[in-house]
Coordinates of C-alpha atoms and ligand atoms in Angstrom, one line a residue:
X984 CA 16.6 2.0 9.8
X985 CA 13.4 4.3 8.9
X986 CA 11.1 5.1 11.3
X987 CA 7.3 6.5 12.0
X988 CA 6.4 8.9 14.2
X989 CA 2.7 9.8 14.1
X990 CA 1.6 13.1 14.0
X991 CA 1.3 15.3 17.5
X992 CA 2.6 12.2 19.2
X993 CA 6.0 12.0 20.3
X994 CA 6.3 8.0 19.7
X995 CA 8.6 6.6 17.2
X996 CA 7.9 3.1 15.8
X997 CA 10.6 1.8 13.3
X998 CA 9.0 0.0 10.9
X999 CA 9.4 -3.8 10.6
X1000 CA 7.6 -5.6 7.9
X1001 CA 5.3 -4.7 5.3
X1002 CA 2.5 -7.0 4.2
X1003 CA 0.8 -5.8 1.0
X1004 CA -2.5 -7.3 0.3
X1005 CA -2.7 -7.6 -3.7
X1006 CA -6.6 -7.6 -5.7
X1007 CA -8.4 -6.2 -3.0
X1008 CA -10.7 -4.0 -4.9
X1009 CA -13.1 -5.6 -7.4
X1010 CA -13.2 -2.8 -9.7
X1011 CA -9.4 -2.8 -9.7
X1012 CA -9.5 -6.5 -10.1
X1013 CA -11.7 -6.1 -13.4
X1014 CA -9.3 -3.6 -14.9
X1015 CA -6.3 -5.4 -14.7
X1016 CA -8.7 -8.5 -15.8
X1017 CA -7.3 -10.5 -12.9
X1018 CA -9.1 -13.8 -11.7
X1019 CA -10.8 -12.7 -7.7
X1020 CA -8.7 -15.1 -5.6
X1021 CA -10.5 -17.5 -3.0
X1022 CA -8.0 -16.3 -0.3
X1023 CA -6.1 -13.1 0.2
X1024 CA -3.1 -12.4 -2.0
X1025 CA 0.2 -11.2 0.0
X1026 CA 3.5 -10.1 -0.9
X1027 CA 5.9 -8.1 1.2
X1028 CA 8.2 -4.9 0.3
X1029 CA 11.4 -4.3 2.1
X1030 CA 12.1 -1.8 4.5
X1031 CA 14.8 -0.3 1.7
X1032 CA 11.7 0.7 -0.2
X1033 CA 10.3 3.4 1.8
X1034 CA 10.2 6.7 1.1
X1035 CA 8.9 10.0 2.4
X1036 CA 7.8 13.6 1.4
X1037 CA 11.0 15.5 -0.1
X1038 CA 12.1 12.4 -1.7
X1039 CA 11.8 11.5 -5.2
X1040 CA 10.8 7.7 -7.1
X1041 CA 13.4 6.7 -9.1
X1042 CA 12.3 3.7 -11.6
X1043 CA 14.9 1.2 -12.2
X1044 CA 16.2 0.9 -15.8
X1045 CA 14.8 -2.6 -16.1
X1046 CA 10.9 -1.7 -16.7
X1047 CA 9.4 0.9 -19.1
X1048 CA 5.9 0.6 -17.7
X1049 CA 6.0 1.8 -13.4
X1050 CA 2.3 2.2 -12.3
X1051 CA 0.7 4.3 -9.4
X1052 CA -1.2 2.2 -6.5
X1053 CA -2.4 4.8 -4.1
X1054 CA -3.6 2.5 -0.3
X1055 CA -4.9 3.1 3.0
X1056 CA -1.7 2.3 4.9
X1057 CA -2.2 0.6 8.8
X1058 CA 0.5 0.7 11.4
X1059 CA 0.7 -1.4 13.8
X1060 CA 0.9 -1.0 17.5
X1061 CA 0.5 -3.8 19.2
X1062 CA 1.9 -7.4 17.8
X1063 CA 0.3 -10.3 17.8
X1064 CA -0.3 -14.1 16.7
X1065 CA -3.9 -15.2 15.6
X1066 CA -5.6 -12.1 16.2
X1067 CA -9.1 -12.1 15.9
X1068 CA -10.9 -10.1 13.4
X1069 CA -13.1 -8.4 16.5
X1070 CA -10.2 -7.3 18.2
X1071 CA -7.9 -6.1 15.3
X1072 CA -8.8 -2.5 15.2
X1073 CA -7.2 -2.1 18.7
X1074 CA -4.0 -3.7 17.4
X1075 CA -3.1 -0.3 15.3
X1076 CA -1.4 2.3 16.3
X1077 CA -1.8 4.6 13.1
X1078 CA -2.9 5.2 9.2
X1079 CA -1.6 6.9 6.6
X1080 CA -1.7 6.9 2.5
X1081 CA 0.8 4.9 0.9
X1082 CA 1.8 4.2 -3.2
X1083 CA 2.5 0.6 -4.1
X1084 CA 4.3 1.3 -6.9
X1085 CA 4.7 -1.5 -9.7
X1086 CA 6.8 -2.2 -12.4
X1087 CA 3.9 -3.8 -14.1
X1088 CA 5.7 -5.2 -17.5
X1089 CA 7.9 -6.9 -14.9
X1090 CA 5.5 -8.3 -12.5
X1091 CA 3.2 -9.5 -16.2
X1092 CA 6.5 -11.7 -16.8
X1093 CA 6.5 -13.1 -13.4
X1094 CA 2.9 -13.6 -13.1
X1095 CA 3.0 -15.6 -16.5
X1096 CA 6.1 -18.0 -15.3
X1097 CA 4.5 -18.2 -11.6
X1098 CA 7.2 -16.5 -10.2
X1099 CA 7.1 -13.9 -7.0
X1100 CA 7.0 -10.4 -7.7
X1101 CA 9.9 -9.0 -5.6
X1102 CA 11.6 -7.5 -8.1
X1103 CA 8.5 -5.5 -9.5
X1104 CA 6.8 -4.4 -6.1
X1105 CA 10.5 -4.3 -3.7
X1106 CA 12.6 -2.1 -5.6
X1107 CA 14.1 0.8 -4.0
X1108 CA 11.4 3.8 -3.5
X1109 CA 8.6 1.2 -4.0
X1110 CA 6.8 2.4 -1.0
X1111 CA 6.2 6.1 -0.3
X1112 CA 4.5 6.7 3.1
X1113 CA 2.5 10.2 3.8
X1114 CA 2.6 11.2 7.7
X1115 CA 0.3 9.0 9.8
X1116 CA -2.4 10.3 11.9
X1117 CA -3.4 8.0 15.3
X1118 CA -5.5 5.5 15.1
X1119 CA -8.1 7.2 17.3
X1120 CA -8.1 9.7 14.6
X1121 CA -10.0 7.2 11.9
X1122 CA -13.5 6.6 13.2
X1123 CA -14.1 4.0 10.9
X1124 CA -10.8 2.8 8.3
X1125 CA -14.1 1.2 5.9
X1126 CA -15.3 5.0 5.3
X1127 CA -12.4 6.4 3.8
X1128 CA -11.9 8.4 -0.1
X1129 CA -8.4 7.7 -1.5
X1130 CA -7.4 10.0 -4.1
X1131 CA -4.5 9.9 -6.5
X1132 CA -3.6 12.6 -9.6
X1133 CA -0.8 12.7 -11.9
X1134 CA 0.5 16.3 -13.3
X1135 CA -2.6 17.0 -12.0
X1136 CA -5.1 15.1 -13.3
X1137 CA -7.2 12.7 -10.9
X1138 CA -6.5 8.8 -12.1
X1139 CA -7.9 7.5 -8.9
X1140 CA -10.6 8.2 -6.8
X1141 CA -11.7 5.1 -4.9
X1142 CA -13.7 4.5 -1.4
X1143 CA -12.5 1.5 1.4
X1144 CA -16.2 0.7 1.3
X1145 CA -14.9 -0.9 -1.4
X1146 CA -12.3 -3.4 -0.1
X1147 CA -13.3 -7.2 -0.7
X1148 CA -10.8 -8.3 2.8
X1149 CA -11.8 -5.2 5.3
X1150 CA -8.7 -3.7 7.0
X1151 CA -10.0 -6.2 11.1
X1152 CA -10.2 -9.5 8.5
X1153 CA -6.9 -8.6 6.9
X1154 CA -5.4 -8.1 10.4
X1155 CA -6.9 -11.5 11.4
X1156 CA -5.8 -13.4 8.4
X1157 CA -2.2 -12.0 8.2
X1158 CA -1.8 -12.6 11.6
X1159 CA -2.5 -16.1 11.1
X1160 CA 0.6 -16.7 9.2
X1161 CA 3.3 -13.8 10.1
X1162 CA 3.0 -12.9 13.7
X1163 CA 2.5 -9.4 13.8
X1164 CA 5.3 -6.3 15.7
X1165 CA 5.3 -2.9 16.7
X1166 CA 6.3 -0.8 13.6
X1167 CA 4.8 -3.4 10.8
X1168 CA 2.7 -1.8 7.9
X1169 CA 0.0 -3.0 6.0
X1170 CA -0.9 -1.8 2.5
X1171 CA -4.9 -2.9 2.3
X1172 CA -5.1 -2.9 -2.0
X1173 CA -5.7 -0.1 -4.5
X1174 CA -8.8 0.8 -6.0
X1175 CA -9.2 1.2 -10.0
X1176 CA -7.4 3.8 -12.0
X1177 CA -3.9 2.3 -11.8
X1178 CA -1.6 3.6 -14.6
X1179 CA 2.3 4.5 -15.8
X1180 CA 4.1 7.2 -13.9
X1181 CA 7.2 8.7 -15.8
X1182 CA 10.7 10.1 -15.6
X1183 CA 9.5 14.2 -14.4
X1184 CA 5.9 13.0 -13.5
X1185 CA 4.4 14.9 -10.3
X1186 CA 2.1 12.5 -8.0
X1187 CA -0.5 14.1 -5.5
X1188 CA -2.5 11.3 -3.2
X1189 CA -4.5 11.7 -0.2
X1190 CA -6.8 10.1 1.8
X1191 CA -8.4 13.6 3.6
X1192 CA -8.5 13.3 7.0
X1193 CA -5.5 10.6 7.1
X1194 CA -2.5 11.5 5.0
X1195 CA -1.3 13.5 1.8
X1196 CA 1.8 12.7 0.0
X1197 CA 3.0 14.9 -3.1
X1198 CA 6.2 13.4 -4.6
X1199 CA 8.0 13.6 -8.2
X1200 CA 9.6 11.0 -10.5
X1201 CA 13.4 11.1 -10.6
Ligands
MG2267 MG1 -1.1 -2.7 -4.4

Protein backbone atom coordinates (compact mmCIF):
# COMPACT_ATOMS: atom_id res chain seq x y z
CA UNK A 1 0.00 0.00 0.00
CA UNK A 2 1.57 3.71 -0.57
CA UNK A 3 -0.12 6.47 0.42
CA UNK A 4 -0.43 10.61 0.05
CA UNK A 5 -0.60 12.86 2.56
CA UNK A 6 -0.67 16.41 1.40
CA UNK A 7 1.33 18.93 2.85
CA UNK A 8 0.12 20.80 6.31
CA UNK A 9 -2.91 18.51 6.15
CA UNK A 10 -3.13 15.67 8.30
CA UNK A 11 -5.28 13.52 5.65
CA UNK A 12 -3.93 10.39 4.09
CA UNK A 13 -5.30 9.22 0.79
CA UNK A 14 -3.83 5.79 -0.42
CA UNK A 15 -3.53 5.90 -3.87
CA UNK A 16 -5.74 3.90 -6.15
CA UNK A 17 -5.30 4.05 -9.85
CA UNK A 18 -3.28 6.09 -12.03
CA UNK A 19 -4.46 7.24 -15.45
CA UNK A 20 -1.64 8.77 -17.52
CA UNK A 21 -2.77 10.83 -20.35
CA UNK A 22 -0.05 10.14 -23.33
CA UNK A 23 0.67 13.25 -26.31
CA UNK A 24 -0.75 15.89 -24.51
CA UNK A 25 1.68 18.54 -25.41
CA UNK A 26 1.97 19.51 -29.17
CA UNK A 27 5.49 20.45 -29.02
CA UNK A 28 6.19 17.04 -27.28
CA UNK A 29 4.12 15.41 -29.85
CA UNK A 30 6.35 16.91 -32.80
CA UNK A 31 9.57 15.69 -31.16
CA UNK A 32 8.81 12.29 -30.78
CA UNK A 33 7.04 12.83 -34.48
CA UNK A 34 3.91 11.16 -33.14
CA UNK A 35 0.55 11.54 -35.12
CA UNK A 36 -2.00 14.19 -32.57
CA UNK A 37 -4.66 11.67 -31.79
CA UNK A 38 -8.54 12.63 -32.35
CA UNK A 39 -9.19 11.42 -28.68
CA UNK A 40 -7.13 11.34 -25.61
CA UNK A 41 -4.53 8.64 -25.30
CA UNK A 42 -4.55 6.67 -21.73
CA UNK A 43 -2.57 4.10 -20.18
CA UNK A 44 -2.37 3.21 -16.53
CA UNK A 45 0.85 2.52 -14.12
CA UNK A 46 0.50 0.28 -11.17
CA UNK A 47 0.51 1.32 -7.71
CA UNK A 48 4.01 -0.89 -7.48
CA UNK A 49 5.58 1.89 -9.50
CA UNK A 50 5.55 4.73 -7.20
CA UNK A 51 8.25 6.22 -5.70
CA UNK A 52 9.19 9.05 -3.49
CA UNK A 53 12.07 11.43 -2.38
CA UNK A 54 14.98 9.26 -0.77
CA UNK A 55 14.36 6.62 -3.22
CA UNK A 56 16.30 5.84 -6.23
CA UNK A 57 15.01 4.65 -10.26
CA UNK A 58 16.29 1.53 -10.94
CA UNK A 59 15.94 0.71 -14.86
CA UNK A 60 15.24 -2.75 -15.63
CA UNK A 61 17.87 -4.68 -17.63
CA UNK A 62 15.63 -5.13 -20.60
CA UNK A 63 15.93 -1.38 -22.16
CA UNK A 64 19.04 0.66 -22.81
CA UNK A 65 17.17 3.89 -23.63
CA UNK A 66 14.89 5.06 -20.07
CA UNK A 67 13.61 8.68 -20.72
CA UNK A 68 12.50 11.49 -18.27
CA UNK A 69 8.66 12.76 -18.50
CA UNK A 70 8.42 15.41 -15.87
CA UNK A 71 3.86 16.10 -15.32
CA UNK A 72 1.61 18.11 -13.37
CA UNK A 73 0.29 15.24 -11.17
CA UNK A 74 -3.71 15.62 -9.86
CA UNK A 75 -5.07 13.76 -6.87
CA UNK A 76 -8.17 13.09 -6.56
CA UNK A 77 -10.59 13.71 -3.75
CA UNK A 78 -13.75 13.17 -4.54
CA UNK A 79 -14.79 10.00 -6.96
CA UNK A 80 -16.99 10.09 -9.45
CA UNK A 81 -18.79 8.78 -12.75
CA UNK A 82 -19.38 11.19 -15.74
CA UNK A 83 -18.11 14.22 -14.22
CA UNK A 84 -18.60 17.21 -16.01
CA UNK A 85 -15.78 19.22 -17.25
CA UNK A 86 -17.28 22.45 -15.15
CA UNK A 87 -17.32 20.74 -12.09
CA UNK A 88 -13.95 18.71 -12.25
CA UNK A 89 -11.71 21.11 -10.48
CA UNK A 90 -13.74 20.52 -7.22
CA UNK A 91 -13.18 16.80 -7.64
CA UNK A 92 -9.26 17.20 -6.59
CA UNK A 93 -7.96 17.04 -3.50
CA UNK A 94 -4.22 17.83 -4.47
CA UNK A 95 -1.19 18.40 -7.18
CA UNK A 96 2.10 17.52 -7.20
CA UNK A 97 5.12 16.96 -9.95
CA UNK A 98 5.39 13.56 -11.09
CA UNK A 99 8.10 11.63 -13.78
CA UNK A 100 6.56 9.24 -16.27
CA UNK A 101 9.41 7.45 -16.85
CA UNK A 102 9.68 5.35 -20.22
CA UNK A 103 11.66 2.72 -21.51
CA UNK A 104 11.28 4.25 -24.85
CA UNK A 105 13.21 1.39 -27.14
CA UNK A 106 10.60 -0.84 -25.41
CA UNK A 107 7.52 1.09 -25.81
CA UNK A 108 8.98 1.90 -30.00
CA UNK A 109 8.62 -2.07 -30.27
CA UNK A 110 5.14 -2.17 -28.85
CA UNK A 111 4.01 0.81 -30.61
CA UNK A 112 5.17 -0.73 -34.04
CA UNK A 113 3.27 -4.36 -33.24
CA UNK A 114 0.15 -2.35 -31.66
CA UNK A 115 0.75 -3.68 -28.50
CA UNK A 116 0.11 -1.83 -24.88
CA UNK A 117 2.90 -0.35 -23.27
CA UNK A 118 2.85 -1.82 -19.76
CA UNK A 119 5.96 -3.06 -19.73
CA UNK A 120 7.66 0.27 -20.80
CA UNK A 121 5.60 2.82 -18.60
CA UNK A 122 4.58 0.08 -15.39
CA UNK A 123 7.85 -1.10 -14.38
CA UNK A 124 8.80 -0.78 -10.89
CA UNK A 125 9.95 2.98 -9.90
CA UNK A 126 8.05 4.14 -13.08
CA UNK A 127 6.32 6.88 -11.16
CA UNK A 128 8.08 9.14 -8.73
CA UNK A 129 5.74 11.49 -6.90
CA UNK A 130 7.04 14.99 -5.26
CA UNK A 131 4.90 16.05 -2.04
CA UNK A 132 1.49 17.38 -2.98
CA UNK A 133 0.24 20.71 -2.03
CA UNK A 134 -3.88 21.21 -1.68
CA UNK A 135 -5.73 21.89 -4.28
CA UNK A 136 -6.76 25.33 -2.94
CA UNK A 137 -3.09 25.93 -3.19
CA UNK A 138 -3.13 25.99 -7.36
CA UNK A 139 -5.19 29.02 -8.40
CA UNK A 140 -5.27 27.94 -11.75
CA UNK A 141 -3.53 24.03 -12.67
CA UNK A 142 -3.42 25.77 -16.73
CA UNK A 143 -0.74 28.40 -15.38
CA UNK A 144 1.86 26.29 -14.22
CA UNK A 145 6.02 26.06 -15.32
CA UNK A 146 7.32 22.45 -15.12
CA UNK A 147 10.91 22.11 -15.00
CA UNK A 148 13.11 19.10 -15.30
CA UNK A 149 17.31 19.00 -15.33
CA UNK A 150 19.63 16.14 -15.49
CA UNK A 151 23.21 16.47 -13.63
CA UNK A 152 22.14 19.69 -13.73
CA UNK A 153 21.41 20.74 -16.91
CA UNK A 154 17.70 22.01 -17.74
CA UNK A 155 16.18 19.34 -20.53
CA UNK A 156 12.63 20.58 -19.86
CA UNK A 157 11.12 23.62 -19.27
CA UNK A 158 7.47 23.49 -20.38
CA UNK A 159 4.11 25.63 -19.36
CA UNK A 160 0.32 23.74 -18.75
CA UNK A 161 -0.78 26.60 -21.02
CA UNK A 162 0.33 24.25 -23.24
CA UNK A 163 -1.73 21.11 -22.69
CA UNK A 164 -3.98 20.10 -25.76
CA UNK A 165 -6.75 18.05 -23.09
CA UNK A 166 -6.80 20.80 -19.97
CA UNK A 167 -6.48 19.06 -16.61
CA UNK A 168 -11.34 19.76 -16.03
CA UNK A 169 -11.62 18.04 -19.79
CA UNK A 170 -9.26 15.26 -18.82
CA UNK A 171 -11.26 14.80 -15.55
CA UNK A 172 -14.42 14.78 -17.59
CA UNK A 173 -13.34 12.37 -20.23
CA UNK A 174 -11.57 9.87 -17.92
CA UNK A 175 -14.38 9.87 -15.87
CA UNK A 176 -16.41 8.73 -18.67
CA UNK A 177 -14.81 5.41 -18.87
CA UNK A 178 -13.15 4.56 -15.29
CA UNK A 179 -15.18 5.87 -12.58
CA UNK A 180 -13.08 7.86 -10.57
CA UNK A 181 -11.89 7.17 -6.17
CA UNK A 182 -10.39 8.88 -3.47
CA UNK A 183 -6.60 8.48 -3.76
CA UNK A 184 -6.50 8.06 -7.81
CA UNK A 185 -3.72 10.10 -9.78
CA UNK A 186 -3.61 11.58 -12.94
CA UNK A 187 -0.41 12.27 -14.85
CA UNK A 188 -1.79 15.29 -17.49
CA UNK A 189 1.30 14.67 -20.38
CA UNK A 190 4.89 16.02 -20.66
CA UNK A 191 5.97 18.82 -22.39
CA UNK A 192 9.10 18.67 -24.95
CA UNK A 193 12.62 17.90 -23.92
CA UNK A 194 12.10 14.20 -23.12
CA UNK A 195 15.48 12.25 -23.18
CA UNK A 196 17.62 9.09 -21.69
CA UNK A 197 18.43 9.05 -17.98
CA UNK A 198 21.34 6.68 -16.96
CA UNK A 199 22.78 4.30 -14.42
CA UNK A 200 24.35 7.39 -11.58
CA UNK A 201 22.29 10.14 -13.37
CA UNK A 202 20.82 12.95 -10.81
CA UNK A 203 17.19 14.24 -11.81
CA UNK A 204 15.82 17.69 -10.32
CA UNK A 205 12.00 18.60 -11.47
CA UNK A 206 9.62 21.07 -10.12
CA UNK A 207 6.71 22.70 -10.75
CA UNK A 208 7.42 26.01 -8.23
CA UNK A 209 4.71 26.60 -6.21
CA UNK A 210 3.39 22.69 -6.38
CA UNK A 211 6.14 20.14 -5.91
CA UNK A 212 9.99 19.41 -6.26
CA UNK A 213 11.41 16.02 -6.51
CA UNK A 214 15.31 15.44 -6.71
CA UNK A 215 16.00 11.67 -7.17
CA UNK A 216 19.12 9.53 -8.64
CA UNK A 217 19.42 6.52 -11.00
CA UNK A 218 20.22 3.26 -9.27
MG1 LIG B 1 4.02 10.86 -20.09
Amino acid sequence: MKTITINGTGKEYRIGKILCIARNYVDHIKELSNETPQAPVIFMKPVTSVIFQGESIVIPPHSNDCHHEAELAVLIGKGGKGIPAGNALEHIAGYGLAIDLTLRDVQTELKKKGLPWDIAKGFDTACPLSGFVTAEAVVDPQDLQIRLAVNGELRQDGHTSLMIHTVAAMISYMSGIFTLEEGDIILTGTPAGVGPVRSGDSIEAEIPGVGQLQINVA
